Amino acid sequence: SWVIEALKKANLCQFRSKAKHPSLVEFRCLYPHMNLTDMKFFTFVRNPVTWWQSRWSDPFHRNYYVEGYKYDNVGRCGSIRWLNYESMFITQEQFDDFNIYIESILSRRPNFSSEYFKFMTNVNDLEIGKYERITQDLIEILYRCGEDFNAKDIVDTPKVNESNVELKASRLYKEDNLKRLIEAEKRMMYQYGYSTILSDYADLIK
């Protein structure tokens, strides 16, 4: 969402895809007559450790549960939402308790984020940035793609979709859950240079 707002602010976004965060497969299905030959694509990856914290406290994700939304009601070709179904809240306990939620994910789909980001990066010559330095990486990617823009417009774009402060404070891991998560996602973490050393995440453990 922030990337879209930043691109709008820099006058680089002409229109938004009908589906949020589409894969290239889904994009081709939505716009079959568009010539993609000369287009450049980019995406962002994120450390699974903080990604799951954000996912649990994400306002949209939580509203889906409150409103009774079902991910499997969305059936588009190549859609990332078929994966989202595996990460939804199933019980009130998962909604209320971060570690109960993480334990359910580790039972249902232990390497979910690896699958998710693999799905989103399955494009030739794709530019990949990191969420942890999203502003800088977005600017560098746009420069490499030959875009003409004012970097200050992107730097000055305010954050969007911020999680509730109380929820942020309550999403600390039980040590064993974090160990299991790192073990499950270590291949993806190695691939993108994220630490798999437990002590590096001491501030995220209860």
mmCIF file with all atom_site columns, C-alpha atoms in Angstrom:
data_model
loop_
_atom_site.group_PDB
_atom_site.id
_atom_site.type_symbol
_atom_site.label_atom_id
_atom_site.label_alt_id
_atom_site.label_comp_id
_atom_site.label_asym_id
_atom_site.label_entity_id
_atom_site.label_seq_id
_atom_site.pdbx_PDB_ins_code
_atom_site.Cartn_x
_atom_site.Cartn_y
_atom_site.Cartn_z
_atom_site.occupancy
_atom_site.B_iso_or_equiv
_atom_site.pdbx_formal_charge
_atom_site.auth_seq_id
_atom_site.auth_comp_id
_atom_site.auth_asym_id
_atom_site.auth_atom_id
_atom_site.pdbx_PDB_model_num
ATOM 1   C CA . SER A 1 1   ? 0.000   0.000   0.000   1.00 0.00 ? 1   SER A CA 1
ATOM 2   C CA . TRP A 1 2   ? 2.817   2.426   0.866   1.00 0.00 ? 2   TRP A CA 1
ATOM 3   C CA . VAL A 1 3   ? 4.541   1.718   -2.454  1.00 0.00 ? 3   VAL A CA 1
ATOM 4   C CA . ILE A 1 4   ? 1.369   2.617   -4.359  1.00 0.00 ? 4   ILE A CA 1
ATOM 5   C CA . GLU A 1 5   ? 1.039   5.883   -2.420  1.00 0.00 ? 5   GLU A CA 1
ATOM 6   C CA . ALA A 1 6   ? 4.717   6.697   -2.986  1.00 0.00 ? 6   ALA A CA 1
ATOM 7   C CA . LEU A 1 7   ? 4.394   6.080   -6.734  1.00 0.00 ? 7   LEU A CA 1
ATOM 8   C CA . LYS A 1 8   ? 1.289   8.266   -6.870  1.00 0.00 ? 8   LYS A CA 1
ATOM 9   C CA . LYS A 1 9   ? 3.090   11.050  -5.038  1.00 0.00 ? 9   LYS A CA 1
ATOM 10  C CA . ALA A 1 10  ? 5.975   10.827  -7.505  1.00 0.00 ? 10  ALA A CA 1
ATOM 11  C CA . ASN A 1 11  ? 3.526   10.859  -10.442 1.00 0.00 ? 11  ASN A CA 1
ATOM 12  C CA . LEU A 1 12  ? 4.629   7.404   -11.573 1.00 0.00 ? 12  LEU A CA 1
ATOM 13  C CA . CYS A 1 13  ? 1.366   5.498   -11.081 1.00 0.00 ? 13  CYS A CA 1
ATOM 14  C CA . GLN A 1 14  ? -1.138  5.779   -13.939 1.00 0.00 ? 14  GLN A CA 1
ATOM 15  C CA . PHE A 1 15  ? -3.610  3.172   -12.690 1.00 0.00 ? 15  PHE A CA 1
ATOM 16  C CA . ARG A 1 16  ? -3.787  0.383   -10.166 1.00 0.00 ? 16  ARG A CA 1
ATOM 17  C CA . SER A 1 17  ? -4.427  -3.259  -10.994 1.00 0.00 ? 17  SER A CA 1
ATOM 18  C CA . LYS A 1 18  ? -7.920  -4.512  -10.166 1.00 0.00 ? 18  LYS A CA 1
ATOM 19  C CA . ALA A 1 19  ? -6.354  -7.012  -7.784  1.00 0.00 ? 19  ALA A CA 1
ATOM 20  C CA . LYS A 1 20  ? -4.015  -5.895  -5.001  1.00 0.00 ? 20  LYS A CA 1
ATOM 21  C CA . HIS A 1 21  ? -0.503  -7.404  -5.107  1.00 0.00 ? 21  HIS A CA 1
ATOM 22  C CA . PRO A 1 22  ? -1.081  -9.509  -8.242  1.00 0.00 ? 22  PRO A CA 1
ATOM 23  C CA . SER A 1 23  ? 1.410   -12.121 -9.361  1.00 0.00 ? 23  SER A CA 1
ATOM 24  C CA . LEU A 1 24  ? 2.598   -11.881 -12.967 1.00 0.00 ? 24  LEU A CA 1
ATOM 25  C CA . VAL A 1 25  ? 0.324   -14.807 -13.859 1.00 0.00 ? 25  VAL A CA 1
ATOM 26  C CA . GLU A 1 26  ? -2.665  -12.968 -12.427 1.00 0.00 ? 26  GLU A CA 1
ATOM 27  C CA . PHE A 1 27  ? -1.617  -9.711  -14.093 1.00 0.00 ? 27  PHE A CA 1
ATOM 28  C CA . ARG A 1 28  ? -1.549  -11.434 -17.498 1.00 0.00 ? 28  ARG A CA 1
ATOM 29  C CA . CYS A 1 29  ? -5.030  -12.847 -16.869 1.00 0.00 ? 29  CYS A CA 1
ATOM 30  C CA . LEU A 1 30  ? -6.414  -9.454  -15.893 1.00 0.00 ? 30  LEU A CA 1
ATOM 31  C CA . TYR A 1 31  ? -4.828  -7.609  -18.840 1.00 0.00 ? 31  TYR A CA 1
ATOM 32  C CA . PRO A 1 32  ? -4.490  -10.189 -21.655 1.00 0.00 ? 32  PRO A CA 1
ATOM 33  C CA . HIS A 1 33  ? -4.120  -7.569  -24.404 1.00 0.00 ? 33  HIS A CA 1
ATOM 34  C CA . MET A 1 34  ? -1.340  -5.619  -22.679 1.00 0.00 ? 34  MET A CA 1
ATOM 35  C CA . ASN A 1 35  ? 2.142   -5.989  -24.158 1.00 0.00 ? 35  ASN A CA 1
ATOM 36  C CA . LEU A 1 36  ? 4.441   -6.883  -21.269 1.00 0.00 ? 36  LEU A CA 1
ATOM 37  C CA . THR A 1 37  ? 7.571   -7.440  -23.354 1.00 0.00 ? 37  THR A CA 1
ATOM 38  C CA . ASP A 1 38  ? 9.222   -4.113  -22.510 1.00 0.00 ? 38  ASP A CA 1
ATOM 39  C CA . MET A 1 39  ? 7.841   -3.802  -18.983 1.00 0.00 ? 39  MET A CA 1
ATOM 40  C CA . LYS A 1 40  ? 10.031  -4.053  -15.902 1.00 0.00 ? 40  LYS A CA 1
ATOM 41  C CA . PHE A 1 41  ? 8.674   -5.661  -12.733 1.00 0.00 ? 41  PHE A CA 1
ATOM 42  C CA . PHE A 1 42  ? 9.699   -5.321  -9.107  1.00 0.00 ? 42  PHE A CA 1
ATOM 43  C CA . THR A 1 43  ? 8.609   -6.647  -5.736  1.00 0.00 ? 43  THR A CA 1
ATOM 44  C CA . PHE A 1 44  ? 9.687   -6.614  -2.088  1.00 0.00 ? 44  PHE A CA 1
ATOM 45  C CA . VAL A 1 45  ? 10.533  -9.415  0.321   1.00 0.00 ? 45  VAL A CA 1
ATOM 46  C CA . ARG A 1 46  ? 10.525  -9.276  4.111   1.00 0.00 ? 46  ARG A CA 1
ATOM 47  C CA . ASN A 1 47  ? 12.071  -11.148 7.018   1.00 0.00 ? 47  ASN A CA 1
ATOM 48  C CA . PRO A 1 48  ? 9.495   -13.831 7.950   1.00 0.00 ? 48  PRO A CA 1
ATOM 49  C CA . VAL A 1 49  ? 10.082  -13.139 11.657  1.00 0.00 ? 49  VAL A CA 1
ATOM 50  C CA . THR A 1 50  ? 8.713   -9.585  11.458  1.00 0.00 ? 50  THR A CA 1
ATOM 51  C CA . TRP A 1 51  ? 6.376   -10.364 8.551   1.00 0.00 ? 51  TRP A CA 1
ATOM 52  C CA . TRP A 1 52  ? 4.312   -12.716 10.729  1.00 0.00 ? 52  TRP A CA 1
ATOM 53  C CA . GLN A 1 53  ? 4.152   -10.117 13.497  1.00 0.00 ? 53  GLN A CA 1
ATOM 54  C CA . SER A 1 54  ? 2.850   -7.585  11.013  1.00 0.00 ? 54  SER A CA 1
ATOM 55  C CA . ARG A 1 55  ? 0.424   -10.076 9.494   1.00 0.00 ? 55  ARG A CA 1
ATOM 56  C CA . TRP A 1 56  ? -1.144  -10.869 12.861  1.00 0.00 ? 56  TRP A CA 1
ATOM 57  C CA . SER A 1 57  ? -1.708  -7.200  13.708  1.00 0.00 ? 57  SER A CA 1
ATOM 58  C CA . ASP A 1 58  ? -2.545  -6.011  10.189  1.00 0.00 ? 58  ASP A CA 1
ATOM 59  C CA . PRO A 1 59  ? -5.839  -4.041  10.286  1.00 0.00 ? 59  PRO A CA 1
ATOM 60  C CA . PHE A 1 60  ? -7.149  -5.528  7.021   1.00 0.00 ? 60  PHE A CA 1
ATOM 61  C CA . HIS A 1 61  ? -6.307  -9.079  8.051   1.00 0.00 ? 61  HIS A CA 1
ATOM 62  C CA . ARG A 1 62  ? -8.085  -8.602  11.379  1.00 0.00 ? 62  ARG A CA 1
ATOM 63  C CA . ASN A 1 63  ? -11.117 -6.971  9.784   1.00 0.00 ? 63  ASN A CA 1
ATOM 64  C CA . TYR A 1 64  ? -11.473 -9.951  7.451   1.00 0.00 ? 64  TYR A CA 1
ATOM 65  C CA . TYR A 1 65  ? -11.962 -12.194 10.493  1.00 0.00 ? 65  TYR A CA 1
ATOM 66  C CA . VAL A 1 66  ? -14.348 -9.792  12.242  1.00 0.00 ? 66  VAL A CA 1
ATOM 67  C CA . GLU A 1 67  ? -16.462 -9.453  9.084   1.00 0.00 ? 67  GLU A CA 1
ATOM 68  C CA . GLY A 1 68  ? -16.453 -13.199 8.389   1.00 0.00 ? 68  GLY A CA 1
ATOM 69  C CA . TYR A 1 69  ? -14.567 -12.821 5.097   1.00 0.00 ? 69  TYR A CA 1
ATOM 70  C CA . LYS A 1 70  ? -13.403 -16.063 3.441   1.00 0.00 ? 70  LYS A CA 1
ATOM 71  C CA . TYR A 1 71  ? -10.277 -15.938 1.298   1.00 0.00 ? 71  TYR A CA 1
ATOM 72  C CA . ASP A 1 72  ? -11.371 -18.975 -0.684  1.00 0.00 ? 72  ASP A CA 1
ATOM 73  C CA . ASN A 1 73  ? -14.282 -16.962 -2.066  1.00 0.00 ? 73  ASN A CA 1
ATOM 74  C CA . VAL A 1 74  ? -11.736 -15.222 -4.310  1.00 0.00 ? 74  VAL A CA 1
ATOM 75  C CA . GLY A 1 75  ? -10.831 -17.470 -7.223  1.00 0.00 ? 75  GLY A CA 1
ATOM 76  C CA . ARG A 1 76  ? -8.674  -15.728 -9.800  1.00 0.00 ? 76  ARG A CA 1
ATOM 77  C CA . CYS A 1 77  ? -6.099  -17.439 -12.016 1.00 0.00 ? 77  CYS A CA 1
ATOM 78  C CA . GLY A 1 78  ? -2.638  -17.174 -10.467 1.00 0.00 ? 78  GLY A CA 1
ATOM 79  C CA . SER A 1 79  ? -3.931  -15.219 -7.492  1.00 0.00 ? 79  SER A CA 1
ATOM 80  C CA . ILE A 1 80  ? -1.801  -14.893 -4.373  1.00 0.00 ? 80  ILE A CA 1
ATOM 81  C CA . ARG A 1 81  ? -5.041  -15.123 -2.378  1.00 0.00 ? 81  ARG A CA 1
ATOM 82  C CA . TRP A 1 82  ? -5.138  -18.894 -2.645  1.00 0.00 ? 82  TRP A CA 1
ATOM 83  C CA . LEU A 1 83  ? -2.116  -18.793 -0.343  1.00 0.00 ? 83  LEU A CA 1
ATOM 84  C CA . ASN A 1 84  ? -3.682  -16.188 1.924   1.00 0.00 ? 84  ASN A CA 1
ATOM 85  C CA . TYR A 1 85  ? -6.355  -18.702 2.849   1.00 0.00 ? 85  TYR A CA 1
ATOM 86  C CA . GLU A 1 86  ? -3.709  -20.672 4.726   1.00 0.00 ? 86  GLU A CA 1
ATOM 87  C CA . SER A 1 87  ? -2.827  -17.701 6.932   1.00 0.00 ? 87  SER A CA 1
ATOM 88  C CA . MET A 1 88  ? -6.266  -16.480 7.969   1.00 0.00 ? 88  MET A CA 1
ATOM 89  C CA . PHE A 1 89  ? -7.560  -16.491 11.528  1.00 0.00 ? 89  PHE A CA 1
ATOM 90  C CA . ILE A 1 90  ? -9.645  -19.585 12.171  1.00 0.00 ? 90  ILE A CA 1
ATOM 91  C CA . THR A 1 91  ? -10.484 -19.122 15.856  1.00 0.00 ? 91  THR A CA 1
ATOM 92  C CA . GLN A 1 92  ? -10.982 -16.278 18.300  1.00 0.00 ? 92  GLN A CA 1
ATOM 93  C CA . GLU A 1 93  ? -7.957  -17.547 20.253  1.00 0.00 ? 93  GLU A CA 1
ATOM 94  C CA . GLN A 1 94  ? -5.716  -17.015 17.206  1.00 0.00 ? 94  GLN A CA 1
ATOM 95  C CA . PHE A 1 95  ? -7.190  -13.545 16.763  1.00 0.00 ? 95  PHE A CA 1
ATOM 96  C CA . ASP A 1 96  ? -6.524  -12.672 20.416  1.00 0.00 ? 96  ASP A CA 1
ATOM 97  C CA . ASP A 1 97  ? -3.141  -14.329 21.007  1.00 0.00 ? 97  ASP A CA 1
ATOM 98  C CA . PHE A 1 98  ? -0.169  -13.914 18.680  1.00 0.00 ? 98  PHE A CA 1
ATOM 99  C CA . ASN A 1 99  ? 1.570   -17.123 19.760  1.00 0.00 ? 99  ASN A CA 1
ATOM 100 C CA . ILE A 1 100 ? -1.550  -19.249 19.368  1.00 0.00 ? 100 ILE A CA 1
ATOM 101 C CA . TYR A 1 101 ? -1.782  -17.830 15.846  1.00 0.00 ? 101 TYR A CA 1
ATOM 102 C CA . ILE A 1 102 ? 1.887   -18.614 15.081  1.00 0.00 ? 102 ILE A CA 1
ATOM 103 C CA . GLU A 1 103 ? 1.491   -22.151 16.439  1.00 0.00 ? 103 GLU A CA 1
ATOM 104 C CA . SER A 1 104 ? -1.481  -22.680 14.132  1.00 0.00 ? 104 SER A CA 1
ATOM 105 C CA . ILE A 1 105 ? 0.552   -21.480 11.132  1.00 0.00 ? 105 ILE A CA 1
ATOM 106 C CA . LEU A 1 106 ? 3.465   -23.748 12.043  1.00 0.00 ? 106 LEU A CA 1
ATOM 107 C CA . SER A 1 107 ? 1.027   -26.656 12.152  1.00 0.00 ? 107 SER A CA 1
ATOM 108 C CA . ARG A 1 108 ? -0.961  -25.766 9.026   1.00 0.00 ? 108 ARG A CA 1
ATOM 109 C CA . ARG A 1 109 ? 1.713   -24.416 6.673   1.00 0.00 ? 109 ARG A CA 1
ATOM 110 C CA . PRO A 1 110 ? 5.143   -24.277 8.382   1.00 0.00 ? 110 PRO A CA 1
ATOM 111 C CA . ASN A 1 111 ? 6.993   -22.690 5.442   1.00 0.00 ? 111 ASN A CA 1
ATOM 112 C CA . PHE A 1 112 ? 4.174   -20.419 4.335   1.00 0.00 ? 112 PHE A CA 1
ATOM 113 C CA . SER A 1 113 ? 6.199   -17.230 3.880   1.00 0.00 ? 113 SER A CA 1
ATOM 114 C CA . SER A 1 114 ? 8.807   -19.071 1.789   1.00 0.00 ? 114 SER A CA 1
ATOM 115 C CA . GLU A 1 115 ? 6.015   -20.210 -0.528  1.00 0.00 ? 115 GLU A CA 1
ATOM 116 C CA . TYR A 1 116 ? 4.466   -16.740 -0.562  1.00 0.00 ? 116 TYR A CA 1
ATOM 117 C CA . PHE A 1 117 ? 7.624   -14.896 -1.544  1.00 0.00 ? 117 PHE A CA 1
ATOM 118 C CA . LYS A 1 118 ? 8.637   -17.601 -4.016  1.00 0.00 ? 118 LYS A CA 1
ATOM 119 C CA . PHE A 1 119 ? 5.274   -17.119 -5.693  1.00 0.00 ? 119 PHE A CA 1
ATOM 120 C CA . MET A 1 120 ? 5.751   -13.342 -5.819  1.00 0.00 ? 120 MET A CA 1
ATOM 121 C CA . THR A 1 121 ? 9.324   -13.485 -7.149  1.00 0.00 ? 121 THR A CA 1
ATOM 122 C CA . ASN A 1 122 ? 8.790   -16.060 -9.892  1.00 0.00 ? 122 ASN A CA 1
ATOM 123 C CA . VAL A 1 123 ? 9.546   -13.603 -12.718 1.00 0.00 ? 123 VAL A CA 1
ATOM 124 C CA . ASN A 1 124 ? 12.581  -13.359 -14.993 1.00 0.00 ? 124 ASN A CA 1
ATOM 125 C CA . ASP A 1 125 ? 14.784  -10.274 -14.545 1.00 0.00 ? 125 ASP A CA 1
ATOM 126 C CA . LEU A 1 126 ? 12.750  -9.171  -11.546 1.00 0.00 ? 126 LEU A CA 1
ATOM 127 C CA . GLU A 1 127 ? 13.970  -6.289  -9.380  1.00 0.00 ? 127 GLU A CA 1
ATOM 128 C CA . ILE A 1 128 ? 13.738  -7.341  -5.716  1.00 0.00 ? 128 ILE A CA 1
ATOM 129 C CA . GLY A 1 129 ? 13.900  -4.926  -2.795  1.00 0.00 ? 129 GLY A CA 1
ATOM 130 C CA . LYS A 1 130 ? 13.649  -5.473  0.939   1.00 0.00 ? 130 LYS A CA 1
ATOM 131 C CA . TYR A 1 131 ? 10.866  -4.176  3.146   1.00 0.00 ? 131 TYR A CA 1
ATOM 132 C CA . GLU A 1 132 ? 13.429  -3.296  5.825   1.00 0.00 ? 132 GLU A CA 1
ATOM 133 C CA . ARG A 1 133 ? 14.829  -0.591  3.527   1.00 0.00 ? 133 ARG A CA 1
ATOM 134 C CA . ILE A 1 134 ? 11.796  -0.084  1.366   1.00 0.00 ? 134 ILE A CA 1
ATOM 135 C CA . THR A 1 135 ? 12.209  3.648   0.727   1.00 0.00 ? 135 THR A CA 1
ATOM 136 C CA . GLN A 1 136 ? 15.831  3.420   -0.362  1.00 0.00 ? 136 GLN A CA 1
ATOM 137 C CA . ASP A 1 137 ? 15.308  0.243   -2.389  1.00 0.00 ? 137 ASP A CA 1
ATOM 138 C CA . LEU A 1 138 ? 12.244  1.643   -4.179  1.00 0.00 ? 138 LEU A CA 1
ATOM 139 C CA . ILE A 1 139 ? 14.178  4.744   -5.206  1.00 0.00 ? 139 ILE A CA 1
ATOM 140 C CA . GLU A 1 140 ? 17.135  2.683   -6.434  1.00 0.00 ? 140 GLU A CA 1
ATOM 141 C CA . ILE A 1 141 ? 14.882  0.283   -8.361  1.00 0.00 ? 141 ILE A CA 1
ATOM 142 C CA . LEU A 1 142 ? 13.075  3.164   -10.070 1.00 0.00 ? 142 LEU A CA 1
ATOM 143 C CA . TYR A 1 143 ? 16.376  4.745   -11.070 1.00 0.00 ? 143 TYR A CA 1
ATOM 144 C CA . ARG A 1 144 ? 17.588  1.437   -12.510 1.00 0.00 ? 144 ARG A CA 1
ATOM 145 C CA . CYS A 1 145 ? 14.343  1.175   -14.469 1.00 0.00 ? 145 CYS A CA 1
ATOM 146 C CA . GLY A 1 146 ? 15.008  4.593   -16.001 1.00 0.00 ? 146 GLY A CA 1
ATOM 147 C CA . GLU A 1 147 ? 12.127  6.447   -14.348 1.00 0.00 ? 147 GLU A CA 1
ATOM 148 C CA . ASP A 1 148 ? 12.239  10.244  -14.053 1.00 0.00 ? 148 ASP A CA 1
ATOM 149 C CA . PHE A 1 149 ? 11.027  11.403  -10.634 1.00 0.00 ? 149 PHE A CA 1
ATOM 150 C CA . ASN A 1 150 ? 11.844  13.449  -7.554  1.00 0.00 ? 150 ASN A CA 1
ATOM 151 C CA . ALA A 1 151 ? 13.185  11.119  -4.840  1.00 0.00 ? 151 ALA A CA 1
ATOM 152 C CA . LYS A 1 152 ? 11.992  13.554  -2.155  1.00 0.00 ? 152 LYS A CA 1
ATOM 153 C CA . ASP A 1 153 ? 8.376   12.794  -3.106  1.00 0.00 ? 153 ASP A CA 1
ATOM 154 C CA . ILE A 1 154 ? 8.953   9.163   -2.172  1.00 0.00 ? 154 ILE A CA 1
ATOM 155 C CA . VAL A 1 155 ? 10.939  9.922   0.971   1.00 0.00 ? 155 VAL A CA 1
ATOM 156 C CA . ASP A 1 156 ? 8.155   12.251  2.179   1.00 0.00 ? 156 ASP A CA 1
ATOM 157 C CA . THR A 1 157 ? 5.345   9.726   1.611   1.00 0.00 ? 157 THR A CA 1
ATOM 158 C CA . PRO A 1 158 ? 3.802   8.956   5.036   1.00 0.00 ? 158 PRO A CA 1
ATOM 159 C CA . LYS A 1 159 ? 3.356   5.415   6.326   1.00 0.00 ? 159 LYS A CA 1
ATOM 160 C CA . VAL A 1 160 ? 0.022   3.696   5.689   1.00 0.00 ? 160 VAL A CA 1
ATOM 161 C CA . ASN A 1 161 ? -1.879  0.752   7.172   1.00 0.00 ? 161 ASN A CA 1
ATOM 162 C CA . GLU A 1 162 ? -0.186  1.109   10.570  1.00 0.00 ? 162 GLU A CA 1
ATOM 163 C CA . SER A 1 163 ? -0.993  -1.535  13.193  1.00 0.00 ? 163 SER A CA 1
ATOM 164 C CA . ASN A 1 164 ? -2.620  -0.707  16.523  1.00 0.00 ? 164 ASN A CA 1
ATOM 165 C CA . VAL A 1 165 ? 0.016   0.280   19.125  1.00 0.00 ? 165 VAL A CA 1
ATOM 166 C CA . GLU A 1 166 ? -1.320  -2.176  21.731  1.00 0.00 ? 166 GLU A CA 1
ATOM 167 C CA . LEU A 1 167 ? -1.230  -5.020  19.213  1.00 0.00 ? 167 LEU A CA 1
ATOM 168 C CA . LYS A 1 168 ? 2.369   -4.201  18.327  1.00 0.00 ? 168 LYS A CA 1
ATOM 169 C CA . ALA A 1 169 ? 3.300   -4.515  21.985  1.00 0.00 ? 169 ALA A CA 1
ATOM 170 C CA . SER A 1 170 ? 1.604   -7.915  22.335  1.00 0.00 ? 170 SER A CA 1
ATOM 171 C CA . ARG A 1 171 ? 3.152   -9.714  19.360  1.00 0.00 ? 171 ARG A CA 1
ATOM 172 C CA . LEU A 1 172 ? 6.309   -11.043 21.026  1.00 0.00 ? 172 LEU A CA 1
ATOM 173 C CA . TYR A 1 173 ? 7.335   -14.632 20.327  1.00 0.00 ? 173 TYR A CA 1
ATOM 174 C CA . LYS A 1 174 ? 7.648   -17.484 22.734  1.00 0.00 ? 174 LYS A CA 1
ATOM 175 C CA . GLU A 1 175 ? 11.226  -18.621 22.263  1.00 0.00 ? 175 GLU A CA 1
ATOM 176 C CA . ASP A 1 176 ? 10.284  -22.107 21.083  1.00 0.00 ? 176 ASP A CA 1
ATOM 177 C CA . ASN A 1 177 ? 7.850   -20.715 18.506  1.00 0.00 ? 177 ASN A CA 1
ATOM 178 C CA . LEU A 1 178 ? 10.513  -18.434 17.094  1.00 0.00 ? 178 LEU A CA 1
ATOM 179 C CA . LYS A 1 179 ? 12.990  -21.321 16.884  1.00 0.00 ? 179 LYS A CA 1
ATOM 180 C CA . ARG A 1 180 ? 10.443  -23.392 14.974  1.00 0.00 ? 180 ARG A CA 1
ATOM 181 C CA . LEU A 1 181 ? 9.622   -20.517 12.638  1.00 0.00 ? 181 LEU A CA 1
ATOM 182 C CA . ILE A 1 182 ? 13.275  -19.841 11.794  1.00 0.00 ? 182 ILE A CA 1
ATOM 183 C CA . GLU A 1 183 ? 13.861  -23.539 11.166  1.00 0.00 ? 183 GLU A CA 1
ATOM 184 C CA . ALA A 1 184 ? 10.844  -23.713 8.862   1.00 0.00 ? 184 ALA A CA 1
ATOM 185 C CA . GLU A 1 185 ? 11.768  -20.584 6.895   1.00 0.00 ? 185 GLU A CA 1
ATOM 186 C CA . LYS A 1 186 ? 15.583  -20.768 6.987   1.00 0.00 ? 186 LYS A CA 1
ATOM 187 C CA . ARG A 1 187 ? 16.017  -21.492 3.275   1.00 0.00 ? 187 ARG A CA 1
ATOM 188 C CA . MET A 1 188 ? 14.212  -18.295 2.309   1.00 0.00 ? 188 MET A CA 1
ATOM 189 C CA . MET A 1 189 ? 16.030  -16.384 5.059   1.00 0.00 ? 189 MET A CA 1
ATOM 190 C CA . TYR A 1 190 ? 19.409  -17.568 3.766   1.00 0.00 ? 190 TYR A CA 1
ATOM 191 C CA . GLN A 1 191 ? 18.421  -16.643 0.220   1.00 0.00 ? 191 GLN A CA 1
ATOM 192 C CA . TYR A 1 192 ? 17.713  -13.014 1.079   1.00 0.00 ? 192 TYR A CA 1
ATOM 193 C CA . GLY A 1 193 ? 20.368  -12.529 3.749   1.00 0.00 ? 193 GLY A CA 1
ATOM 194 C CA . TYR A 1 194 ? 18.189  -12.574 6.872   1.00 0.00 ? 194 TYR A CA 1
ATOM 195 C CA . SER A 1 195 ? 19.769  -13.806 10.079  1.00 0.00 ? 195 SER A CA 1
ATOM 196 C CA . THR A 1 196 ? 18.788  -17.250 11.363  1.00 0.00 ? 196 THR A CA 1
ATOM 197 C CA . ILE A 1 197 ? 20.550  -16.705 14.707  1.00 0.00 ? 197 ILE A CA 1
ATOM 198 C CA . LEU A 1 198 ? 17.989  -16.682 17.512  1.00 0.00 ? 198 LEU A CA 1
ATOM 199 C CA . SER A 1 199 ? 19.894  -14.174 19.669  1.00 0.00 ? 199 SER A CA 1
ATOM 200 C CA . ASP A 1 200 ? 19.632  -11.574 16.889  1.00 0.00 ? 200 ASP A CA 1
ATOM 201 C CA . TYR A 1 201 ? 15.906  -11.427 17.636  1.00 0.00 ? 201 TYR A CA 1
ATOM 202 C CA . ALA A 1 202 ? 16.191  -11.144 21.434  1.00 0.00 ? 202 ALA A CA 1
ATOM 203 C CA . ASP A 1 203 ? 14.037  -8.014  21.481  1.00 0.00 ? 203 ASP A CA 1
ATOM 204 C CA . LEU A 1 204 ? 11.194  -9.927  19.794  1.00 0.00 ? 204 LEU A CA 1
ATOM 205 C CA . ILE A 1 205 ? 11.056  -12.720 22.403  1.00 0.00 ? 205 ILE A CA 1
ATOM 206 C CA . LYS A 1 206 ? 8.903   -12.711 25.532  1.00 0.00 ? 206 LYS A CA 1
#
